[in-house]
Tab-separated table of C-alpha atoms and ligand atoms in Angstrom:
chain	number	residue	atom	x	y	z
A	983	MET	CA	-35.045	20.701	-11.753
A	984	LEU	CA	-32.661	21.689	-14.505
A	985	VAL	CA	-29.373	23.542	-14.399
A	986	MET	CA	-28.681	25.516	-17.554
A	987	LYS	CA	-25.549	27.339	-18.444
A	988	PHE	CA	-25.193	30.125	-20.982
A	989	GLY	CA	-21.644	31.099	-21.921
A	990	GLY	CA	-20.138	34.369	-23.060
A	991	ALA	CA	-20.902	33.813	-26.749
A	992	SER	CA	-24.590	33.238	-25.946
A	993	LEU	CA	-24.705	36.630	-24.243
A	994	ARG	CA	-22.437	38.668	-26.462
A	995	ASN	CA	-25.030	41.189	-27.711
A	996	THR	CA	-28.672	42.138	-27.319
A	997	GLU	CA	-29.828	39.785	-30.044
A	998	ALA	CA	-28.108	36.890	-28.249
A	999	ILE	CA	-29.821	37.844	-24.996
A	1000	ARG	CA	-33.182	37.877	-26.769
A	1001	GLN	CA	-32.380	34.448	-28.194
A	1002	THR	CA	-31.590	33.231	-24.659
A	1003	ALA	CA	-35.063	34.332	-23.554
A	1004	ARG	CA	-36.637	32.592	-26.574
A	1005	ILE	CA	-34.857	29.351	-25.710
A	1006	LEU	CA	-35.934	29.572	-22.084
A	1007	ASP	CA	-39.541	30.120	-23.088
A	1008	ALA	CA	-39.878	26.393	-23.760
A	1009	TYR	CA	-38.939	25.664	-20.125
A	1010	ARG	CA	-41.268	28.114	-18.401
A	1011	SER	CA	-43.189	25.481	-16.508
A	1012	GLN	CA	-40.026	23.911	-15.053
A	1013	THR	CA	-37.753	24.695	-12.139
A	1014	VAL	CA	-34.515	26.068	-13.498
A	1015	LEU	CA	-31.225	27.312	-12.136
A	1016	LEU	CA	-29.577	29.529	-14.699
A	1017	VAL	CA	-25.799	29.918	-14.575
A	1018	VAL	CA	-24.275	32.634	-16.724
A	1019	SER	CA	-20.774	33.639	-17.760
A	1020	ALA	CA	-19.536	37.118	-18.503
A	1021	MET	CA	-20.826	38.624	-21.748
A	1022	GLY	CA	-18.753	38.128	-24.885
A	1023	LYS	CA	-15.085	38.802	-24.231
A	1024	THR	CA	-15.598	40.719	-20.998
A	1025	THR	CA	-13.381	38.456	-18.879
A	1026	ASN	CA	-10.508	38.977	-21.326
A	1027	ALA	CA	-11.035	42.718	-21.114
A	1028	LEU	CA	-11.064	42.640	-17.314
A	1029	GLU	CA	-7.932	40.535	-17.366
A	1030	GLN	CA	-6.291	43.043	-19.684
A	1031	LEU	CA	-7.360	45.844	-17.376
A	1032	SER	CA	-5.763	44.150	-14.370
A	1033	GLY	CA	-2.553	43.551	-16.317
A	1034	LEU	CA	-2.324	47.191	-17.332
A	1035	ALA	CA	-3.011	48.428	-13.818
A	1036	GLN	CA	-0.430	46.049	-12.439
A	1037	ASN	CA	2.167	47.314	-14.913
A	1038	ARG	CA	1.361	50.892	-14.019
A	1039	LYS	CA	-0.081	51.687	-17.419
A	1040	THR	CA	-2.710	53.772	-15.718
A	1041	GLU	CA	-4.047	55.666	-18.702
A	1042	GLU	CA	-4.481	52.573	-20.829
A	1043	ALA	CA	-6.126	50.788	-17.919
A	1044	TRP	CA	-8.733	53.540	-17.631
A	1045	LEU	CA	-9.395	53.313	-21.373
A	1046	VAL	CA	-10.120	49.600	-21.128
A	1047	PHE	CA	-12.289	50.307	-18.093
A	1048	GLN	CA	-14.279	52.840	-20.128
A	1049	GLU	CA	-14.799	50.263	-22.875
A	1050	ILE	CA	-16.142	47.736	-20.385
A	1051	VAL	CA	-18.491	50.342	-18.920
A	1052	ALA	CA	-19.668	51.456	-22.382
A	1053	PHE	CA	-20.283	47.869	-23.532
A	1054	HIS	CA	-22.547	47.063	-20.590
A	1055	THR	CA	-24.224	50.459	-20.413
A	1056	ASP	CA	-25.080	50.359	-24.120
A	1057	MET	CA	-26.382	46.834	-23.783
A	1058	ALA	CA	-28.612	47.878	-20.887
A	1059	LYS	CA	-29.852	50.967	-22.758
A	1060	GLU	CA	-30.782	48.925	-25.781
A	1061	LEU	CA	-32.613	46.295	-23.765
A	1062	PHE	CA	-34.251	48.746	-21.339
A	1063	PRO	CA	-35.045	52.047	-23.046
A	1064	ASP	CA	-36.700	53.318	-19.863
A	1065	GLU	CA	-34.016	55.444	-18.211
A	1066	GLY	CA	-35.576	54.946	-14.811
A	1067	HIS	CA	-35.280	51.153	-14.960
A	1068	ILE	CA	-33.421	49.711	-11.992
A	1069	ILE	CA	-30.912	47.916	-14.235
A	1070	HIS	CA	-29.173	51.203	-15.061
A	1071	GLN	CA	-28.474	51.732	-11.392
A	1072	GLU	CA	-27.270	48.142	-10.979
A	1073	VAL	CA	-24.873	48.403	-13.924
A	1074	ALA	CA	-23.560	51.759	-12.699
A	1075	GLU	CA	-23.007	50.365	-9.230
A	1076	ALA	CA	-21.010	47.357	-10.475
A	1077	CYS	CA	-18.888	49.634	-12.674
A	1078	GLU	CA	-18.292	51.913	-9.705
A	1079	HIS	CA	-16.952	48.925	-7.770
A	1080	ILE	CA	-14.522	48.050	-10.567
A	1081	SER	CA	-13.377	51.640	-10.670
A	1082	ARG	CA	-12.703	51.656	-6.929
A	1083	ILE	CA	-10.662	48.450	-7.120
A	1084	LEU	CA	-8.685	49.948	-9.983
A	1085	GLN	CA	-7.965	53.106	-7.991
A	1086	GLY	CA	-6.831	50.907	-5.114
A	1087	ILE	CA	-4.344	49.035	-7.281
A	1088	ILE	CA	-2.918	52.246	-8.652
A	1089	LEU	CA	-2.643	53.797	-5.214
A	1090	LEU	CA	-1.203	50.813	-3.404
A	1091	GLU	CA	1.056	49.638	-6.225
A	1092	ASP	CA	0.126	46.167	-5.164
A	1093	PHE	CA	-1.586	43.483	-7.165
A	1094	PRO	CA	-2.124	40.179	-5.393
A	1095	ASP	CA	-4.052	37.388	-7.113
A	1096	ARG	CA	-6.996	38.083	-4.879
A	1097	THR	CA	-7.385	41.482	-6.503
A	1098	TYR	CA	-7.414	39.811	-9.919
A	1099	ASP	CA	-10.283	37.605	-8.748
A	1100	ARG	CA	-12.207	40.575	-7.407
A	1101	ILE	CA	-11.868	42.456	-10.679
A	1102	VAL	CA	-12.682	39.631	-13.098
A	1103	SER	CA	-15.712	38.530	-11.068
A	1104	TYR	CA	-17.528	41.670	-12.218
A	1105	GLY	CA	-17.938	40.222	-15.703
A	1106	GLU	CA	-20.314	37.610	-14.297
A	1107	ILE	CA	-21.969	40.066	-11.886
A	1108	LEU	CA	-22.785	42.495	-14.704
A	1109	SER	CA	-23.961	39.800	-17.049
A	1110	SER	CA	-26.233	38.124	-14.498
A	1111	ARG	CA	-27.738	41.482	-13.514
A	1112	ILE	CA	-28.681	42.306	-17.096
A	1113	VAL	CA	-30.034	38.855	-17.960
A	1114	HIS	CA	-31.954	38.758	-14.681
A	1115	ARG	CA	-33.771	42.010	-15.369
A	1116	PHE	CA	-34.408	41.092	-18.984
A	1117	LEU	CA	-36.061	37.788	-18.051
A	1118	GLU	CA	-37.984	39.487	-15.280
A	1119	GLU	CA	-39.419	41.916	-17.856
A	1120	ASP	CA	-40.315	38.871	-19.924
A	1121	ARG	CA	-42.401	37.626	-16.954
A	1122	PHE	CA	-40.103	34.901	-15.710
A	1123	PRO	CA	-40.496	34.737	-11.906
A	1124	ILE	CA	-36.736	34.866	-11.529
A	1125	HIS	CA	-34.513	35.605	-8.529
A	1126	TRP	CA	-30.931	36.877	-8.661
A	1127	LYS	CA	-28.497	35.116	-6.358
A	1128	ASP	CA	-24.851	35.884	-5.692
A	1129	ALA	CA	-22.869	32.700	-6.356
A	1130	ARG	CA	-20.264	33.810	-3.834
A	1131	GLN	CA	-22.714	33.013	-1.057
A	1132	LEU	CA	-23.110	29.509	-2.437
A	1133	ILE	CA	-19.856	28.232	-3.901
A	1134	ARG	CA	-17.335	28.082	-1.063
A	1135	THR	CA	-13.698	27.540	-1.887
A	1136	ASP	CA	-10.189	27.572	-0.490
A	1137	SER	CA	-7.999	30.647	-0.944
A	1138	ASP	CA	-6.111	29.491	-4.004
A	1139	TYR	CA	-7.034	32.601	-5.965
A	1140	LYS	CA	-7.435	32.281	-9.775
A	1141	GLN	CA	-7.750	28.472	-9.445
A	1142	ALA	CA	-9.730	27.945	-6.273
A	1143	ASP	CA	-10.754	24.466	-5.154
A	1144	VAL	CA	-14.295	23.883	-4.022
A	1145	ASN	CA	-15.059	23.082	-0.403
A	1146	TRP	CA	-17.769	20.555	-1.193
A	1147	SER	CA	-19.323	20.122	2.230
A	1148	LEU	CA	-19.678	23.865	2.860
A	1149	THR	CA	-20.967	24.410	-0.664
A	1150	GLN	CA	-23.513	21.637	-0.283
A	1151	GLU	CA	-24.683	23.192	2.978
A	1152	GLN	CA	-24.965	26.676	1.483
A	1153	ILE	CA	-26.857	25.440	-1.545
A	1154	GLU	CA	-29.283	23.508	0.632
A	1155	THR	CA	-29.988	26.385	2.971
A	1156	GLU	CA	-29.602	29.417	0.692
A	1157	LEU	CA	-30.675	28.236	-2.723
A	1158	GLN	CA	-32.979	25.254	-2.528
A	1159	PRO	CA	-35.759	27.093	-0.638
A	1160	ILE	CA	-35.807	29.896	-3.220
A	1161	LEU	CA	-35.942	27.406	-6.075
A	1162	LYS	CA	-38.800	25.592	-4.376
A	1163	GLU	CA	-40.782	28.751	-4.091
A	1164	ALA	CA	-39.833	30.862	-7.085
A	1165	HIS	CA	-38.796	28.087	-9.526
A	1166	TRP	CA	-36.348	30.290	-11.384
A	1167	VAL	CA	-33.001	31.524	-10.093
A	1168	ILE	CA	-30.132	33.124	-11.962
A	1169	THR	CA	-26.596	33.035	-10.602
A	1170	GLN	CA	-23.030	33.386	-11.871
A	1171	GLY	CA	-20.567	30.835	-13.103
A	1172	PHE	CA	-16.826	31.016	-12.428
A	1173	ILE	CA	-16.943	32.760	-9.028
A	1174	GLY	CA	-17.074	31.726	-5.398
A	1175	SER	CA	-15.723	32.917	-2.069
A	1176	ASN	CA	-13.278	31.704	0.560
A	1177	GLY	CA	-13.494	31.424	4.339
A	1178	GLN	CA	-12.981	35.167	4.803
A	1179	GLY	CA	-15.760	35.931	2.361
A	1180	ARG	CA	-13.308	37.111	-0.293
A	1181	THR	CA	-14.103	36.550	-3.962
A	1182	THR	CA	-12.319	33.645	-5.635
A	1183	THR	CA	-12.498	32.239	-9.167
A	1184	LEU	CA	-12.434	28.651	-10.347
A	1185	GLY	CA	-10.099	29.093	-13.329
A	1186	ARG	CA	-10.741	30.506	-16.791
A	1187	GLU	CA	-13.746	29.075	-18.610
A	1188	GLY	CA	-14.914	27.701	-15.272
A	1189	SER	CA	-18.643	28.385	-15.653
A	1190	ASP	CA	-19.427	24.917	-16.996
A	1191	TYR	CA	-17.819	23.593	-13.842
A	1192	SER	CA	-19.854	25.950	-11.641
A	1193	ALA	CA	-23.021	24.670	-13.286
A	1194	ALA	CA	-21.935	21.094	-12.554
A	1195	ILE	CA	-21.281	21.943	-8.895
A	1196	PHE	CA	-24.793	23.354	-8.621
A	1197	ALA	CA	-26.313	20.417	-10.500
A	1198	SER	CA	-24.565	17.933	-8.264
A	1199	CYS	CA	-25.488	19.667	-4.973
A	1200	LEU	CA	-29.097	20.140	-6.112
A	1201	LYS	CA	-29.330	16.602	-7.517
A	1202	ALA	CA	-30.648	18.117	-10.716
A	1203	GLU	CA	-32.376	16.045	-13.393
A	1204	ALA	CA	-29.917	17.293	-15.995
A	1205	GLN	CA	-27.443	20.001	-16.904
A	1206	ILE	CA	-27.819	21.724	-20.240
A	1207	VAL	CA	-24.970	23.776	-21.655
A	1208	TRP	CA	-25.987	26.061	-24.537
A	1209	LYS	CA	-23.185	26.602	-27.002
A	1210	ASP	CA	-22.465	28.365	-30.261
A	1211	VAL	CA	-21.662	24.946	-31.755
A	1212	PRO	CA	-24.237	22.271	-32.665
A	1213	GLY	CA	-22.936	19.779	-30.092
A	1214	ILE	CA	-19.709	17.966	-29.369
A	1215	MET	CA	-17.820	16.975	-32.486
A	1216	ASN	CA	-15.190	14.282	-32.732
A	1217	ALA	CA	-12.621	16.797	-34.011
A	1218	ASP	CA	-12.306	20.485	-34.781
A	1219	PRO	CA	-14.375	20.958	-37.976
A	1220	ALA	CA	-12.212	23.905	-39.016
A	1221	LEU	CA	-9.224	21.557	-39.280
A	1222	ASN	CA	-10.984	18.293	-40.143
A	1223	PRO	CA	-13.742	18.523	-42.737
A	1224	GLU	CA	-14.785	14.961	-41.891
A	1225	ALA	CA	-15.571	15.860	-38.289
A	1226	LYS	CA	-19.090	15.061	-37.175
A	1227	ILE	CA	-21.428	15.712	-34.296
A	1228	LEU	CA	-21.569	12.962	-31.704
A	1229	SER	CA	-25.136	12.421	-30.575
A	1230	GLU	CA	-24.074	10.406	-27.545
A	1231	LEU	CA	-20.837	10.141	-25.689
A	1232	GLY	CA	-19.563	8.445	-22.532
A	1233	TYR	CA	-18.388	10.531	-19.562
A	1234	ALA	CA	-14.876	9.104	-19.916
A	1235	GLN	CA	-14.566	10.094	-23.560
A	1236	ILE	CA	-15.481	13.703	-23.004
A	1237	VAL	CA	-13.093	13.915	-20.062
A	1238	GLU	CA	-10.228	12.729	-22.258
A	1239	MET	CA	-11.191	15.032	-25.108
A	1240	SER	CA	-11.404	18.124	-22.944
A	1241	TYR	CA	-8.282	17.210	-20.977
A	1242	PHE	CA	-6.419	17.150	-24.286
A	1243	GLY	CA	-7.720	20.466	-25.471
A	1244	ALA	CA	-11.240	20.115	-26.911
A	1245	SER	CA	-12.544	23.434	-25.681
A	1246	VAL	CA	-16.209	22.565	-25.852
A	1247	ILE	CA	-16.550	21.817	-22.159
A	1248	HIS	CA	-14.387	22.626	-19.146
A	1249	PRO	CA	-12.527	19.427	-18.110
A	1250	LYS	CA	-13.557	19.693	-14.450
A	1251	THR	CA	-17.256	19.643	-15.330
A	1252	ILE	CA	-17.688	15.918	-15.762
A	1253	ARG	CA	-16.589	14.457	-12.443
A	1254	PRO	CA	-19.374	15.931	-10.271
A	1255	LEU	CA	-22.002	15.069	-12.874
A	1256	ARG	CA	-20.775	11.556	-13.437
A	1257	ASN	CA	-20.513	10.855	-9.701
A	1258	ALA	CA	-24.040	12.109	-9.104
A	1259	GLY	CA	-25.363	10.321	-12.207
A	1260	ILE	CA	-26.584	13.533	-13.840
A	1261	PRO	CA	-26.742	13.668	-17.626
A	1262	LEU	CA	-25.111	16.543	-19.482
A	1263	TYR	CA	-26.574	17.921	-22.704
A	1264	VAL	CA	-24.594	20.169	-24.986
A	1265	LYS	CA	-27.041	21.970	-27.233
A	1266	SER	CA	-26.963	24.550	-29.971
A	1267	PHE	CA	-27.824	28.052	-28.978
A	1268	VAL	CA	-28.721	28.825	-32.590
A	1269	HIS	CA	-30.787	25.678	-33.235
A	1270	PRO	CA	-32.209	24.808	-29.836
A	1271	GLU	CA	-34.584	22.264	-31.380
A	1272	ALA	CA	-31.680	20.081	-32.564
A	1273	ASN	CA	-30.610	17.208	-30.318
A	1274	GLY	CA	-27.013	18.193	-29.717
A	1275	THR	CA	-24.922	15.799	-27.669
A	1276	LYS	CA	-25.995	13.770	-24.683
A	1277	ILE	CA	-23.456	12.507	-22.149
A	1278	GLU	CA	-24.901	10.222	-19.553
A	1279	ARG	CA	-23.240	6.882	-19.392
A	1280	ASP	CA	-20.033	5.322	-18.284
A	1281	TYR	CA	-19.133	3.824	-21.579
A	1282	VAL	CA	-16.633	4.313	-24.342
A	1283	ASP	CA	-18.115	4.355	-27.795
A	1284	LEU	CA	-15.646	2.183	-29.658
A	1285	SER	CA	-17.080	2.960	-33.047
A	1286	VAL	CA	-15.912	6.527	-33.073
A	1287	SER	CA	-12.488	8.154	-33.182
A	1288	THR	CA	-11.840	11.533	-31.648
A	1289	LYS	CA	-9.090	14.032	-32.031
A	1290	SER	CA	-8.188	16.974	-29.809
A	1291	ILE	CA	-5.332	19.452	-29.902
A	1292	LYS	CA	-3.829	21.021	-26.807
A	1293	ARG	CA	-1.813	24.099	-27.700
A	1294	ARG	CA	1.051	25.828	-25.810
A	1295	GLN	CA	2.545	22.636	-24.481
A	1296	SER	CA	6.150	22.032	-23.442
A	1297	LEU	CA	8.186	18.864	-23.485
A	1298	ILE	CA	10.628	18.432	-20.605
A	1299	LYS	CA	13.216	15.639	-20.944
A	1300	ILE	CA	15.072	14.754	-17.784
A	1301	ARG	CA	18.107	12.512	-17.275
A	1302	GLN	CA	20.129	11.724	-14.171
A	1303	ARG	CA	23.702	12.896	-14.433
A	1304	ASP	CA	25.166	9.774	-12.848
A	1305	PHE	CA	23.610	7.565	-15.564
A	1306	SER	CA	21.041	5.976	-13.216
A	1307	PHE	CA	17.890	4.655	-14.713
A	1308	TRP	CA	14.556	5.840	-13.452
A	1309	GLN	CA	13.035	4.135	-10.441
A	1310	SER	CA	9.886	4.836	-8.481
A	1311	ASN	CA	11.591	6.834	-5.743
A	1312	THR	CA	13.360	9.243	-8.135
A	1313	VAL	CA	10.256	9.586	-10.284
A	1314	ALA	CA	8.226	10.254	-7.129
A	1315	TYR	CA	10.796	12.848	-6.015
A	1316	VAL	CA	10.583	14.695	-9.348
A	1317	PHE	CA	6.784	14.720	-9.250
A	1318	ARG	CA	6.723	15.974	-5.662
A	1319	GLN	CA	8.951	18.870	-6.674
A	1320	PHE	CA	6.742	19.535	-9.684
A	1321	ASP	CA	3.740	19.659	-7.404
A	1322	LYS	CA	5.484	22.260	-5.233
A	1323	ILE	CA	6.284	24.556	-8.147
A	1324	GLY	CA	2.929	24.104	-9.828
A	1325	ILE	CA	3.699	21.852	-12.794
A	1326	GLU	CA	0.983	19.380	-13.748
A	1327	PRO	CA	2.012	16.562	-16.082
A	1328	ARG	CA	-0.389	16.174	-18.978
A	1329	LEU	CA	1.400	13.206	-20.455
A	1330	THR	CA	4.399	11.261	-19.205
A	1331	ARG	CA	6.727	8.694	-20.687
A	1332	ILE	CA	9.523	6.892	-18.891
A	1333	SER	CA	12.189	4.876	-20.584
A	1334	GLY	CA	15.419	3.620	-19.004
A	1335	GLN	CA	17.183	6.931	-18.731
A	1336	VAL	CA	14.771	9.541	-19.964
A	1337	LEU	CA	11.759	10.875	-18.168
A	1338	GLU	CA	9.605	12.917	-20.537
A	1339	ILE	CA	6.817	15.143	-19.360
A	1340	VAL	CA	4.429	17.225	-21.392
A	1341	THR	CA	2.986	20.172	-19.530
A	1342	ASP	CA	1.443	23.591	-20.192
A	1343	THR	CA	4.076	26.031	-21.448
A	1344	GLU	CA	2.964	28.599	-18.924
A	1345	GLU	CA	3.744	26.190	-16.102
A	1346	ALA	CA	6.886	24.770	-17.703
A	1347	HIS	CA	8.721	28.037	-17.203
A	1348	HIS	CA	8.773	27.318	-13.472
A	1349	VAL	CA	10.925	24.250	-14.046
A	1350	GLU	CA	14.125	26.246	-13.734
A	1351	ALA	CA	13.364	26.797	-10.037
A	1352	PHE	CA	13.839	23.083	-9.466
A	1353	LEU	CA	15.803	21.395	-12.243
A	1354	GLY	CA	18.049	24.391	-12.840
A	1355	LYS	CA	19.301	24.076	-9.270
A	1356	ASP	CA	19.332	20.345	-8.632
A	1357	GLU	CA	22.737	18.851	-9.468
A	1358	GLN	CA	21.317	15.363	-9.725
A	1359	PHE	CA	19.528	16.035	-13.028
A	1360	GLU	CA	20.070	17.455	-16.469
A	1361	TYR	CA	17.220	18.484	-18.671
A	1362	GLU	CA	16.127	19.804	-22.063
A	1363	ILE	CA	12.985	21.679	-22.710
A	1364	SER	CA	11.039	22.716	-25.834
A	1365	HIS	CA	8.189	25.163	-25.599
A	1366	ASN	CA	5.109	26.077	-27.590
A	1367	LEU	CA	4.326	22.681	-29.049
A	1368	GLU	CA	0.942	21.302	-30.010
A	1369	LEU	CA	-0.089	18.048	-28.428
A	1370	HIS	CA	-2.316	16.077	-30.785
A	1371	ALA	CA	-4.348	13.470	-28.967
A	1372	MET	CA	-6.378	10.808	-30.740
A	1373	LEU	CA	-8.562	8.162	-29.255
A	1374	LEU	CA	-8.957	5.502	-31.860
A	1375	GLY	CA	-12.298	3.915	-32.602
A	1376	GLU	CA	-12.781	0.905	-34.804
A	1377	SER	CA	-14.255	2.390	-37.915
A	1378	GLU	CA	-16.122	5.615	-38.050
A	1379	GLY	CA	-14.240	8.880	-38.057
A	1380	ARG	CA	-10.952	7.129	-38.457
A	1381	GLY	CA	-10.470	8.724	-41.864
A	1382	PHE	CA	-9.073	11.987	-40.622
A	1383	ILE	CA	-6.582	10.137	-38.493
A	1384	LYS	CA	-5.200	7.937	-41.266
A	1385	GLU	CA	-2.703	10.487	-42.485
A	1386	GLU	CA	-1.614	11.301	-38.992
A	1387	LEU	CA	-0.731	7.690	-38.379
A	1388	GLN	CA	2.150	8.195	-40.839
A	1389	ILE	CA	3.626	10.926	-38.686
A	1390	SER	CA	7.371	10.864	-38.193
A	1391	GLU	CA	8.418	8.780	-35.223
A	1392	THR	CA	10.492	11.552	-33.635
A	1393	ALA	CA	7.443	13.618	-32.749
A	1394	LEU	CA	5.609	10.649	-31.384
A	1395	MET	CA	4.846	10.597	-27.714
A	1396	GLN	CA	2.755	7.478	-27.305
A	1397	LYS	CA	0.914	5.060	-29.502
A	1398	ASN	CA	-1.089	1.976	-28.772
A	1399	ALA	CA	-4.220	0.281	-30.019
A	1400	GLN	CA	-6.584	2.771	-28.378
A	1401	SER	CA	-4.748	6.047	-28.432
A	1402	PHE	CA	-2.139	7.992	-30.239
A	1403	PHE	CA	-0.353	11.140	-29.073
A	1404	TYR	CA	2.218	13.243	-30.842
A	1405	LEU	CA	3.848	16.634	-30.454
A	1406	LYS	CA	4.315	19.133	-33.204
B	1795	LIG	N1	-16.108	34.308	-17.848
B	1795	LIG	C1	-15.128	33.320	-17.478
B	1795	LIG	C2	-14.074	33.220	-18.566
B	1795	LIG	O1	-14.236	33.780	-19.635
B	1795	LIG	C3	-15.721	31.991	-17.166
B	1795	LIG	C4	-16.392	31.288	-18.336
B	1795	LIG	O2	-16.640	31.909	-19.357
B	1795	LIG	O3	-16.679	30.105	-18.226
B	1795	LIG	O4	-13.091	32.566	-18.362
B	1796	MG	MG1	-16.206	31.972	-21.590
């Protein structure tokens, strides 16, 4: 049994959808769970729509809504010229739901996070409907399944955490039997539901993670993620001409790379796969015959250096007004407060009197709510920095890092034999 994930870029137009079907052709005889994201930039558009509705820009919101409807309707028309095909009804129905939610927001002048989740989930619903019908026409014996009946989460809308035992149970009772019988099932990435049956989402770009949850609960043979890149590279090729494709990579390396900004795979994806011993393949959507990257072992390839960049980072420097140096209890206190206001440290450095924390700029703005009010501390903050993270291998790929090693000491966050971090 394989779990395959196709992202937005792999479904951005009709030609891409046809290519998806061509790729899947080679797997016809297998049992496959297909996990899809929203098509192209649909989630961004839905997010924009919610923002406009929330800010009472009603007219503009309806315009964006119309664009979303037109994009999916045109796609369906091109793929299914028969006007009586059931897909046209399915697309219209999903769009009708979005429209009703939008009317509700405008009427109630209320926009809780749970409404955001309801709206953005339609990107995946629409996409999975269209791909489902297209593969069905292409004689795949495929079933459509709503991921919200399978992935059960808490109620932390926009960033929901998975309830693993409930999810496992749902997947065993609601999904496994269908897979056994029909062999092919399509479902959505990114979305789930909470205890009240309300739609939740797992965080932007969360479909890779969804696929890993399914793979882990189904004890799949492998997860394959189809991408518009040839595999995982040791650096961004647009910035580093020496960057190369890594044919194999350890679980730990990819976790570090994605944690520090390599956008090729969602950082939460690896843990469930690694713990269940399931290999992950990242393969090219354009050249499916190429090997891509295989991640299946707990090892760190010391021969290769990698570089990632995490953008929109903030550096918070904290001192204690009474000249104390940092000790575990004060550090623990600061971190507990950070946890309360939703700040996650990406990188931390403690010297005698300065505690430095790098965190996402979006989150860093909340710091005022704690440090601005607590007399015990004084702090400085700089926003919108880039965090450059390098894991240093022994030889290969070290070339593109050489120059960076000369970087001015002031911007340096941490440096040791294995890794090197600086802010810019
Ligand atoms: N469609 C969602 C997003 O764009 C999830 C994903 O693509 O993985 O964030
Ligand atoms: Mg995406």
